[in-house]
Amino acid sequence: MTGGRGRFYSRRAVRALVIAAWLGWLPGIRAQLPSNPATLTDRGLGLAQEGRVAEAADLWQQALKTAPDYFPALFNLGYMHFSAGRLENAKPFLARAAAVSPSDFNAHYLLGATNQKLDRGDEALRAWNRALEVRPDHVQLMQVMAVEYGKGRYHREAADIAMRALRLRPDIEDLHYMAIHACREAGDLDAGLKVAADASTRYPRSARASFEYAWHLQKDGRFAEALPFLRKAIQLDPNYEEPHFFYGDWLVKQARYEEALEPLGKAVALRTDYIPARISMARALMGVKKWKEAVDALEEAVRIEPRHPQPHLLMSQVYFRLRDRPKARAAKELSLRLRRQNPTFLEAVQSRPFPD
Amino acid sequence: MRIQSLLPLCLAALVPAHLPAQGVASSNAQPVKALEASGLPWEAVFVDVADDAGLDLVFTYGGRETKDYIIESNGSGVAFLDYDGDSRLDVFLVNGSTLAGSPEADAPTSRLYRNVGDGQFEDATARSGLGRSGWGSAVCAGDYDNDGRLDLFVAYWGRDALYRNLGDGRFSETAPTAGVAGSPDEWSSGCTFVDYDRDGLLDLLVSQYQQFDPGTAPPPGKTSNCEWKGMPVYCGPRGLPFGGVTLYRNLGDGAFEDVSESAGVRDVRDYYAFTAAAADFDGDGWQDIYIACDSTPSILFVNNRDGTFTDYATEAGVAFNEHGFEQGGMGIGVGDFNADGWLDLVKTNFADDYPNLYRSSEGLFFEDICVRAGLASNPRYVGWGVEFVDLDNDGWQDIFQANGHVYPELERQTKIAETYAQSNLVYRNLAGKRFEDVTSLSGEGLRQARSSRGAAFGDFDDDGDLDVVVMNMAEQVSLLRNDLPPGGSWIRLALRGTLSNTAAIGSQVTIEAGGARQTRAVMSQSSYVSHNDLRVHFGLGDALHVDSIRVRWPSGQEEDFPKAAAGATWLLEEGSGEAREVP
């Protein structure tokens, strides 16, 4: 806790106390205080702590009448509304708080969080960027921002901030995976490869790190180099389905269908609801002309996710090969109908730059 | 600290992102690194000789700096054809317009250039009667009246045109009387002559991109269908009314009958259709039709041999990419790249996506092997014209791909790493196993960055290698002369139907030379809404002659022709059994 009793009425101390009070860390703060903004704010704090939030809000509003730019009252009102889920009410107070105290991390952060909950991702990111200017080393905020940039399809910016977080804290394993994912979404596979290589070196016992490195090596056209890392990932965590799927799917893409069956079978066994693995398995079975088994695999995928168009599409191809054109047509029509009903299953949207 | 305690809360509150629709289908595909270079020499080098050759048309197609409506973006096709029967390849270029329009005297028109020899062309537009202005899109050629002269069909936003070749350098517009003009509000975008009922008469299929009305089309940036990577752009095609497909049956008296309903092609709805390529894909002797569609599944009309078609694109594996994604399909190349006797397909798509290399096995079963075959290294391009063409005469069909983005606004922004002008691409066929990007080895003609659309292929200078004519948005046409060094062996076969249509469109030719077999189809349209030389060109590697020639005529008859020497053009007339050298 900064400030302390000796600086009780300072803005910073008041803010710290507000925060503490909301968390119940500092019971019993209530005193007879003069009616100036600071006094009103502290009295409000005490009331709030007793659960008398409406009365607290009145006091903070009174404080603002005497000093409209009084930061503690603005922040407290904003935070009160935020905590109660009244986000539209919280936003103007927090925006004013951030404006009157631009060096206050919490105001910018909470304004961003409010906007984020209001589905105003761009405004959230703008507020968080200002928070980062105050606390340029705040790695956790960078993680939140990377996710939010990704949601907005600002993949380049997501990659930039994920990489920034990683540079600050290369000792945190998850930051590597966040950066790898963000770089992949941004289409920067070269950067992703470097991070993955570093992660595999730093975390030699991590199946995930080995797998990510293998994935990037393969995308870099170096499958021979990738294979030992895939095997290592499987060895380190035999229950990790991704390396099995990735290897099997790669074999399918190389038309090595027979070989693909084993790793894909393992992936499906480890994660029964793994639709992409089941689809790839079906393609492998089609490649070796095991039509009935392919239909079985696809029907299982349909059972798990009936809305997905792709299993029906492949089923139409299997039946067409079997010269059962009515069944092929029915599967096709169902696939097309599902595609229109659930476009996100088979839709890739573009990334875009964060607007100025 | 309280703030940190909030962070997990916020992270937990994150919900899966809603994926908004976008104007055009793409897959966010990443470049797949090319496999190790073959190290083989590549000698097909291209030089743009349009200026020297007298091809001076600067295309007009909507706004240069911005495009408000999709009609301004798709460009047009081009044609290599011998319209005057002098055995020299002439050039026809379909032109566009602007939304503001032009005074009639200054209005841009399509152009016909007559090949006068020595690599020179003269503008024959005025005499030909082909100089119509308007929003032209596609061209296909065929002899619909079987008088031995090539006629032209030109698709427009607005009424389409059927030009009957009068044989004296002039054409007569017969679409209204022939019944193939369509309606004035339709945007026809592809066409192909095809004898689908084997009566010896060329019928006509026309694809429509959409029903387009600038009065009702939303302005740029209006919805998520009107942005590209955050940049406001013209809307569509998604969100705009779909087009369709029309099939006209040739009645033999100069008139056509719209049989779209009875033939079943009208059953296929909700597509943005572009290039149409007709060939016998399943080897049953009847013409099928593949249509590349933008942001909707592509169409494969399989001929039911009773005057009807059924779309089996999904079942056959050519409607989507290998992952089931819709694509922004534009152009189609048809050939037998792996020399197994079955016709394969290559289709170009929008940016952030790969082309499709649909390898055929047993006719109607296709597999998209684009990534495995090495064609996934350039997803940043918007692909248009494309063809399997043996550019180095080694006996294997290479791939030429014309590229160009659709948003000129890209040139004025810095945050999206894409350009409106893009170079074209050449991929060398490595013995039917995979392709290798040899663009950088293909000369200055491939270093041009333009926004290209249609491309047509033929040997305009009669030097034994295939050249390319390319449509460029708001720029001069490119005539890419192939300066392949002499020495490579080749043969060219000109087919003439007797029972079949005279242009022999729909024929399939298989030759054997030097122990290798090659197959080609004679088509009225392919690439991107364009028309190639109807004479089929085969590179022969080191072979000095062709051991055997087999033609499957569109009538369904198969005919063998005897051995023929390389380095010449041979005329194969249906039923003659003879190959006659063309002087």
JSON list of C-alpha atoms in Angstrom, two decimals, chain A residues 15 18-20 22-23 25 75 79 82 105-106 109-110 113 116-117 119 128 135 138 140-141 143-144 147-148 150-153 155 157 184-190 219-221 249 252-255 257 283 289 310 313 316-317 320-321 323 325 328-329 332 335-336 339-340 344-356, chain B residues 1-11 13-28 30-35 227-231 238 242 267 269-271 296-297 302 304 310-318 320-326 350 352 359 361-362 364-368 371-372 413 415-416:
[
{"chain": "A", "resi": 15, "resn": "ARG", "atom": "CA", "xyz": [-7.32, 6.19, -4.49]},
{"chain": "A", "resi": 18, "resn": "VAL", "atom": "CA", "xyz": [-10.67, 3.23, -2.27]},
{"chain": "A", "resi": 19, "resn": "ILE", "atom": "CA", "xyz": [-9.22, 0.23, -3.96]},
{"chain": "A", "resi": 20, "resn": "ALA", "atom": "CA", "xyz": [-8.40, -1.38, -0.68]},
{"chain": "A", "resi": 22, "resn": "TRP", "atom": "CA", "xyz": [-13.56, -2.23, -2.19]},
{"chain": "A", "resi": 23, "resn": "LEU", "atom": "CA", "xyz": [-11.61, -5.32, -1.60]},
{"chain": "A", "resi": 25, "resn": "TRP", "atom": "CA", "xyz": [-8.80, -4.89, 3.04]},
{"chain": "A", "resi": 75, "resn": "PHE", "atom": "CA", "xyz": [-12.71, 7.17, -10.17]},
{"chain": "A", "resi": 79, "resn": "TYR", "atom": "CA", "xyz": [-15.47, 1.92, -10.33]},
{"chain": "A", "resi": 82, "resn": "PHE", "atom": "CA", "xyz": [-18.26, -0.88, -13.19]},
{"chain": "A", "resi": 105, "resn": "PHE", "atom": "CA", "xyz": [-2.68, 3.62, -14.80]},
{"chain": "A", "resi": 106, "resn": "ASN", "atom": "CA", "xyz": [-5.79, 2.36, -13.07]},
{"chain": "A", "resi": 109, "resn": "TYR", "atom": "CA", "xyz": [-7.03, 0.36, -17.36]},
{"chain": "A", "resi": 110, "resn": "LEU", "atom": "CA", "xyz": [-10.53, 0.40, -15.92]},
{"chain": "A", "resi": 113, "resn": "ALA", "atom": "CA", "xyz": [-11.98, -2.86, -19.24]},
{"chain": "A", "resi": 116, "resn": "GLN", "atom": "CA", "xyz": [-14.08, -4.12, -23.54]},
{"chain": "A", "resi": 117, "resn": "LYS", "atom": "CA", "xyz": [-17.13, -5.36, -21.64]},
{"chain": "A", "resi": 119, "resn": "ASP", "atom": "CA", "xyz": [-17.93, -4.72, -26.86]},
{"chain": "A", "resi": 128, "resn": "TRP", "atom": "CA", "xyz": [-5.12, 0.33, -22.56]},
{"chain": "A", "resi": 135, "resn": "ARG", "atom": "CA", "xyz": [3.24, 1.36, -17.06]},
{"chain": "A", "resi": 138, "resn": "HIS", "atom": "CA", "xyz": [2.83, -4.26, -17.47]},
{"chain": "A", "resi": 140, "resn": "GLN", "atom": "CA", "xyz": [-0.35, -8.88, -17.86]},
{"chain": "A", "resi": 141, "resn": "LEU", "atom": "CA", "xyz": [-2.02, -5.96, -19.57]},
{"chain": "A", "resi": 143, "resn": "GLN", "atom": "CA", "xyz": [-1.54, -10.28, -22.58]},
{"chain": "A", "resi": 144, "resn": "VAL", "atom": "CA", "xyz": [-5.04, -8.90, -22.32]},
{"chain": "A", "resi": 147, "resn": "VAL", "atom": "CA", "xyz": [-6.17, -11.19, -26.97]},
{"chain": "A", "resi": 148, "resn": "GLU", "atom": "CA", "xyz": [-8.28, -8.10, -27.64]},
{"chain": "A", "resi": 150, "resn": "GLY", "atom": "CA", "xyz": [-6.79, -10.71, -31.97]},
{"chain": "A", "resi": 151, "resn": "LYS", "atom": "CA", "xyz": [-10.53, -10.48, -31.40]},
{"chain": "A", "resi": 152, "resn": "GLY", "atom": "CA", "xyz": [-10.61, -7.36, -33.52]},
{"chain": "A", "resi": 153, "resn": "ARG", "atom": "CA", "xyz": [-8.59, -9.11, -36.25]},
{"chain": "A", "resi": 155, "resn": "HIS", "atom": "CA", "xyz": [-3.34, -9.53, -35.86]},
{"chain": "A", "resi": 157, "resn": "GLU", "atom": "CA", "xyz": [-0.77, -5.40, -33.51]},
{"chain": "A", "resi": 184, "resn": "ARG", "atom": "CA", "xyz": [0.79, -17.16, -36.83]},
{"chain": "A", "resi": 185, "resn": "GLU", "atom": "CA", "xyz": [-2.43, -15.16, -37.05]},
{"chain": "A", "resi": 186, "resn": "ALA", "atom": "CA", "xyz": [-0.48, -12.20, -38.38]},
{"chain": "A", "resi": 187, "resn": "GLY", "atom": "CA", "xyz": [1.06, -14.38, -41.05]},
{"chain": "A", "resi": 188, "resn": "ASP", "atom": "CA", "xyz": [4.54, -13.78, -39.68]},
{"chain": "A", "resi": 189, "resn": "LEU", "atom": "CA", "xyz": [5.73, -17.35, -39.65]},
{"chain": "A", "resi": 190, "resn": "ASP", "atom": "CA", "xyz": [9.38, -16.32, -39.64]},
{"chain": "A", "resi": 219, "resn": "LYS", "atom": "CA", "xyz": [5.67, -24.63, -42.50]},
{"chain": "A", "resi": 220, "resn": "ASP", "atom": "CA", "xyz": [9.16, -23.47, -43.33]},
{"chain": "A", "resi": 221, "resn": "GLY", "atom": "CA", "xyz": [9.52, -26.41, -45.68]},
{"chain": "A", "resi": 249, "resn": "ASP", "atom": "CA", "xyz": [-2.69, -34.54, -41.46]},
{"chain": "A", "resi": 252, "resn": "VAL", "atom": "CA", "xyz": [-2.67, -37.01, -45.78]},
{"chain": "A", "resi": 253, "resn": "LYS", "atom": "CA", "xyz": [-1.54, -33.88, -47.60]},
{"chain": "A", "resi": 254, "resn": "GLN", "atom": "CA", "xyz": [1.35, -35.89, -49.02]},
{"chain": "A", "resi": 255, "resn": "ALA", "atom": "CA", "xyz": [-1.08, -38.59, -50.15]},
{"chain": "A", "resi": 257, "resn": "TYR", "atom": "CA", "xyz": [-2.87, -42.15, -46.62]},
{"chain": "A", "resi": 283, "resn": "ARG", "atom": "CA", "xyz": [-9.78, -38.28, -46.03]},
{"chain": "A", "resi": 289, "resn": "LYS", "atom": "CA", "xyz": [-10.53, -46.57, -50.68]},
{"chain": "A", "resi": 310, "resn": "GLN", "atom": "CA", "xyz": [-17.46, -30.47, -43.94]},
{"chain": "A", "resi": 313, "resn": "LEU", "atom": "CA", "xyz": [-19.35, -32.58, -47.98]},
{"chain": "A", "resi": 316, "resn": "SER", "atom": "CA", "xyz": [-21.14, -36.67, -50.66]},
{"chain": "A", "resi": 317, "resn": "GLN", "atom": "CA", "xyz": [-17.79, -37.42, -52.27]},
{"chain": "A", "resi": 320, "resn": "PHE", "atom": "CA", "xyz": [-20.34, -40.28, -55.40]},
{"chain": "A", "resi": 321, "resn": "ARG", "atom": "CA", "xyz": [-17.36, -42.58, -55.66]},
{"chain": "A", "resi": 323, "resn": "ARG", "atom": "CA", "xyz": [-21.92, -44.28, -57.49]},
{"chain": "A", "resi": 325, "resn": "ARG", "atom": "CA", "xyz": [-25.78, -40.48, -56.51]},
{"chain": "A", "resi": 328, "resn": "ALA", "atom": "CA", "xyz": [-24.30, -38.13, -52.60]},
{"chain": "A", "resi": 329, "resn": "ARG", "atom": "CA", "xyz": [-26.76, -35.44, -53.55]},
{"chain": "A", "resi": 332, "resn": "LYS", "atom": "CA", "xyz": [-24.20, -32.34, -50.60]},
{"chain": "A", "resi": 335, "resn": "SER", "atom": "CA", "xyz": [-23.63, -29.64, -46.42]},
{"chain": "A", "resi": 336, "resn": "LEU", "atom": "CA", "xyz": [-24.56, -26.57, -48.45]},
{"chain": "A", "resi": 339, "resn": "ARG", "atom": "CA", "xyz": [-22.67, -23.95, -44.64]},
{"chain": "A", "resi": 340, "resn": "ARG", "atom": "CA", "xyz": [-25.16, -21.14, -45.09]},
{"chain": "A", "resi": 344, "resn": "THR", "atom": "CA", "xyz": [-18.20, -19.38, -39.28]},
{"chain": "A", "resi": 345, "resn": "PHE", "atom": "CA", "xyz": [-17.28, -23.07, -39.54]},
{"chain": "A", "resi": 346, "resn": "LEU", "atom": "CA", "xyz": [-15.78, -22.57, -42.96]},
{"chain": "A", "resi": 347, "resn": "GLU", "atom": "CA", "xyz": [-15.03, -18.91, -43.14]},
{"chain": "A", "resi": 348, "resn": "ALA", "atom": "CA", "xyz": [-11.74, -17.13, -42.76]},
{"chain": "A", "resi": 349, "resn": "VAL", "atom": "CA", "xyz": [-11.87, -13.42, -42.18]},
{"chain": "A", "resi": 350, "resn": "GLN", "atom": "CA", "xyz": [-9.09, -11.02, -42.97]},
{"chain": "A", "resi": 351, "resn": "SER", "atom": "CA", "xyz": [-6.83, -9.34, -40.51]},
{"chain": "A", "resi": 352, "resn": "ARG", "atom": "CA", "xyz": [-6.79, -5.57, -40.61]},
{"chain": "A", "resi": 353, "resn": "PRO", "atom": "CA", "xyz": [-4.71, -2.73, -39.23]},
{"chain": "A", "resi": 354, "resn": "PHE", "atom": "CA", "xyz": [-5.80, -1.07, -36.01]},
{"chain": "A", "resi": 355, "resn": "PRO", "atom": "CA", "xyz": [-7.43, 2.23, -36.99]},
{"chain": "A", "resi": 356, "resn": "ASP", "atom": "CA", "xyz": [-5.61, 5.43, -36.13]},
{"chain": "B", "resi": 1, "resn": "MET", "atom": "CA", "xyz": [-3.11, -5.37, -6.05]},
{"chain": "B", "resi": 2, "resn": "ARG", "atom": "CA", "xyz": [-6.65, -4.96, -7.21]},
{"chain": "B", "resi": 3, "resn": "ILE", "atom": "CA", "xyz": [-5.99, -4.21, -10.82]},
{"chain": "B", "resi": 4, "resn": "GLN", "atom": "CA", "xyz": [-4.09, -7.39, -11.31]},
{"chain": "B", "resi": 5, "resn": "SER", "atom": "CA", "xyz": [-6.88, -9.29, -9.66]},
{"chain": "B", "resi": 6, "resn": "LEU", "atom": "CA", "xyz": [-9.18, -7.97, -12.36]},
{"chain": "B", "resi": 7, "resn": "LEU", "atom": "CA", "xyz": [-7.09, -9.25, -15.21]},
{"chain": "B", "resi": 8, "resn": "PRO", "atom": "CA", "xyz": [-8.11, -12.88, -15.03]},
{"chain": "B", "resi": 9, "resn": "LEU", "atom": "CA", "xyz": [-11.68, -11.70, -14.78]},
{"chain": "B", "resi": 10, "resn": "CYS", "atom": "CA", "xyz": [-11.33, -9.79, -18.04]},
{"chain": "B", "resi": 11, "resn": "LEU", "atom": "CA", "xyz": [-9.57, -12.64, -19.76]},
{"chain": "B", "resi": 13, "resn": "ALA", "atom": "CA", "xyz": [-14.88, -12.68, -19.96]},
{"chain": "B", "resi": 14, "resn": "LEU", "atom": "CA", "xyz": [-13.48, -12.88, -23.44]},
{"chain": "B", "resi": 15, "resn": "VAL", "atom": "CA", "xyz": [-15.91, -14.57, -25.74]},
{"chain": "B", "resi": 16, "resn": "PRO", "atom": "CA", "xyz": [-15.16, -16.16, -29.09]},
{"chain": "B", "resi": 17, "resn": "ALA", "atom": "CA", "xyz": [-14.94, -13.44, -31.69]},
{"chain": "B", "resi": 18, "resn": "HIS", "atom": "CA", "xyz": [-17.89, -13.11, -33.97]},
{"chain": "B", "resi": 19, "resn": "LEU", "atom": "CA", "xyz": [-16.64, -13.59, -37.47]},
{"chain": "B", "resi": 20, "resn": "PRO", "atom": "CA", "xyz": [-18.26, -11.03, -39.68]},
{"chain": "B", "resi": 21, "resn": "ALA", "atom": "CA", "xyz": [-18.90, -11.78, -43.31]},
{"chain": "B", "resi": 22, "resn": "GLN", "atom": "CA", "xyz": [-16.65, -10.21, -45.88]},
{"chain": "B", "resi": 23, "resn": "GLY", "atom": "CA", "xyz": [-17.13, -9.20, -49.45]},
{"chain": "B", "resi": 24, "resn": "VAL", "atom": "CA", "xyz": [-15.07, -11.89, -51.01]},
{"chain": "B", "resi": 25, "resn": "ALA", "atom": "CA", "xyz": [-14.01, -15.36, -49.96]},
{"chain": "B", "resi": 26, "resn": "SER", "atom": "CA", "xyz": [-10.43, -15.91, -48.94]},
{"chain": "B", "resi": 27, "resn": "SER", "atom": "CA", "xyz": [-8.69, -18.27, -46.54]},
{"chain": "B", "resi": 28, "resn": "ASN", "atom": "CA", "xyz": [-6.00, -16.25, -44.77]},
{"chain": "B", "resi": 30, "resn": "GLN", "atom": "CA", "xyz": [0.05, -18.33, -45.63]},
{"chain": "B", "resi": 31, "resn": "PRO", "atom": "CA", "xyz": [2.74, -18.88, -48.21]},
{"chain": "B", "resi": 32, "resn": "VAL", "atom": "CA", "xyz": [4.06, -22.41, -48.19]},
{"chain": "B", "resi": 33, "resn": "LYS", "atom": "CA", "xyz": [7.78, -22.32, -48.67]},
{"chain": "B", "resi": 34, "resn": "ALA", "atom": "CA", "xyz": [8.88, -23.63, -52.02]},
{"chain": "B", "resi": 35, "resn": "LEU", "atom": "CA", "xyz": [10.65, -26.93, -52.13]},
{"chain": "B", "resi": 227, "resn": "GLU", "atom": "CA", "xyz": [-14.24, -3.62, -46.52]},
{"chain": "B", "resi": 228, "resn": "TRP", "atom": "CA", "xyz": [-10.93, -5.27, -47.16]},
{"chain": "B", "resi": 229, "resn": "LYS", "atom": "CA", "xyz": [-8.70, -5.64, -44.14]},
{"chain": "B", "resi": 230, "resn": "GLY", "atom": "CA", "xyz": [-10.36, -2.67, -42.52]},
{"chain": "B", "resi": 231, "resn": "MET", "atom": "CA", "xyz": [-10.19, -0.47, -45.62]},
{"chain": "B", "resi": 238, "resn": "ARG", "atom": "CA", "xyz": [-21.37, -10.97, -51.21]},
{"chain": "B", "resi": 242, "resn": "PHE", "atom": "CA", "xyz": [-26.60, -13.56, -57.41]},
{"chain": "B", "resi": 267, "resn": "ASP", "atom": "CA", "xyz": [-31.56, -25.35, -61.12]},
{"chain": "B", "resi": 269, "resn": "ARG", "atom": "CA", "xyz": [-28.76, -20.89, -58.11]},
{"chain": "B", "resi": 270, "resn": "ASP", "atom": "CA", "xyz": [-26.98, -18.44, -55.85]},
{"chain": "B", "resi": 271, "resn": "TYR", "atom": "CA", "xyz": [-23.64, -18.24, -57.59]},
{"chain": "B", "resi": 296, "resn": "THR", "atom": "CA", "xyz": [-19.54, -19.31, -53.85]},
{"chain": "B", "resi": 297, "resn": "PRO", "atom": "CA", "xyz": [-18.90, -22.96, -54.71]},
{"chain": "B", "resi": 302, "resn": "VAL", "atom": "CA", "xyz": [-21.83, -33.06, -65.99]},
{"chain": "B", "resi": 304, "resn": "ASN", "atom": "CA", "xyz": [-26.30, -36.46, -68.70]},
{"chain": "B", "resi": 310, "resn": "THR", "atom": "CA", "xyz": [-26.32, -32.04, -63.27]},
{"chain": "B", "resi": 311, "resn": "ASP", "atom": "CA", "xyz": [-23.94, -30.06, -61.09]},
{"chain": "B", "resi": 312, "resn": "TYR", "atom": "CA", "xyz": [-21.58, -32.52, -59.45]},
{"chain": "B", "resi": 313, "resn": "ALA", "atom": "CA", "xyz": [-18.87, -30.06, -58.43]},
{"chain": "B", "resi": 314, "resn": "THR", "atom": "CA", "xyz": [-19.18, -30.80, -54.73]},
{"chain": "B", "resi": 315, "resn": "GLU", "atom": "CA", "xyz": [-19.31, -34.55, -55.17]},
{"chain": "B", "resi": 316, "resn": "ALA", "atom": "CA", "xyz": [-16.43, -34.52, -57.64]},
{"chain": "B", "resi": 317, "resn": "GLY", "atom": "CA", "xyz": [-14.27, -32.37, -55.37]},
{"chain": "B", "resi": 318, "resn": "VAL", "atom": "CA", "xyz": [-14.01, -29.19, -57.49]},
{"chain": "B", "resi": 320, "resn": "PHE", "atom": "CA", "xyz": [-14.27, -25.91, -52.77]},
{"chain": "B", "resi": 321, "resn": "ASN", "atom": "CA", "xyz": [-10.68, -26.12, -51.66]},
{"chain": "B", "resi": 322, "resn": "GLU", "atom": "CA", "xyz": [-9.35, -29.17, -49.89]},
{"chain": "B", "resi": 323, "resn": "HIS", "atom": "CA", "xyz": [-10.63, -27.87, -46.56]},
{"chain": "B", "resi": 324, "resn": "GLY", "atom": "CA", "xyz": [-14.13, -27.19, -47.82]},
{"chain": "B", "resi": 325, "resn": "PHE", "atom": "CA", "xyz": [-13.73, -23.40, -47.98]},
{"chain": "B", "resi": 326, "resn": "GLU", "atom": "CA", "xyz": [-15.54, -21.38, -50.61]},
{"chain": "B", "resi": 350, "resn": "PHE", "atom": "CA", "xyz": [-8.71, -14.21, -54.63]},
{"chain": "B", "resi": 352, "resn": "ASP", "atom": "CA", "xyz": [-4.86, -14.78, -49.20]},
{"chain": "B", "resi": 359, "resn": "ARG", "atom": "CA", "xyz": [-5.89, -33.52, -60.33]},
{"chain": "B", "resi": 361, "resn": "SER", "atom": "CA", "xyz": [-8.40, -39.50, -61.58]},
{"chain": "B", "resi": 362, "resn": "GLU", "atom": "CA", "xyz": [-10.84, -41.64, -63.47]},
{"chain": "B", "resi": 364, "resn": "LEU", "atom": "CA", "xyz": [-15.01, -37.23, -62.23]},
{"chain": "B", "resi": 365, "resn": "PHE", "atom": "CA", "xyz": [-12.94, -37.62, -59.10]},
{"chain": "B", "resi": 366, "resn": "PHE", "atom": "CA", "xyz": [-10.66, -34.73, -58.37]},
{"chain": "B", "resi": 367, "resn": "GLU", "atom": "CA", "xyz": [-8.21, -33.99, -55.59]},
{"chain": "B", "resi": 368, "resn": "ASP", "atom": "CA", "xyz": [-6.86, -30.52, -54.85]},
{"chain": "B", "resi": 371, "resn": "VAL", "atom": "CA", "xyz": [0.09, -27.40, -51.75]},
{"chain": "B", "resi": 372, "resn": "ARG", "atom": "CA", "xyz": [1.75, -30.71, -52.48]},
{"chain": "B", "resi": 413, "resn": "GLN", "atom": "CA", "xyz": [-2.27, 3.09, -47.88]},
{"chain": "B", "resi": 415, "resn": "LYS", "atom": "CA", "xyz": [-0.84, -0.59, -43.41]},
{"chain": "B", "resi": 416, "resn": "ILE", "atom": "CA", "xyz": [-1.79, -3.42, -45.73]}
]
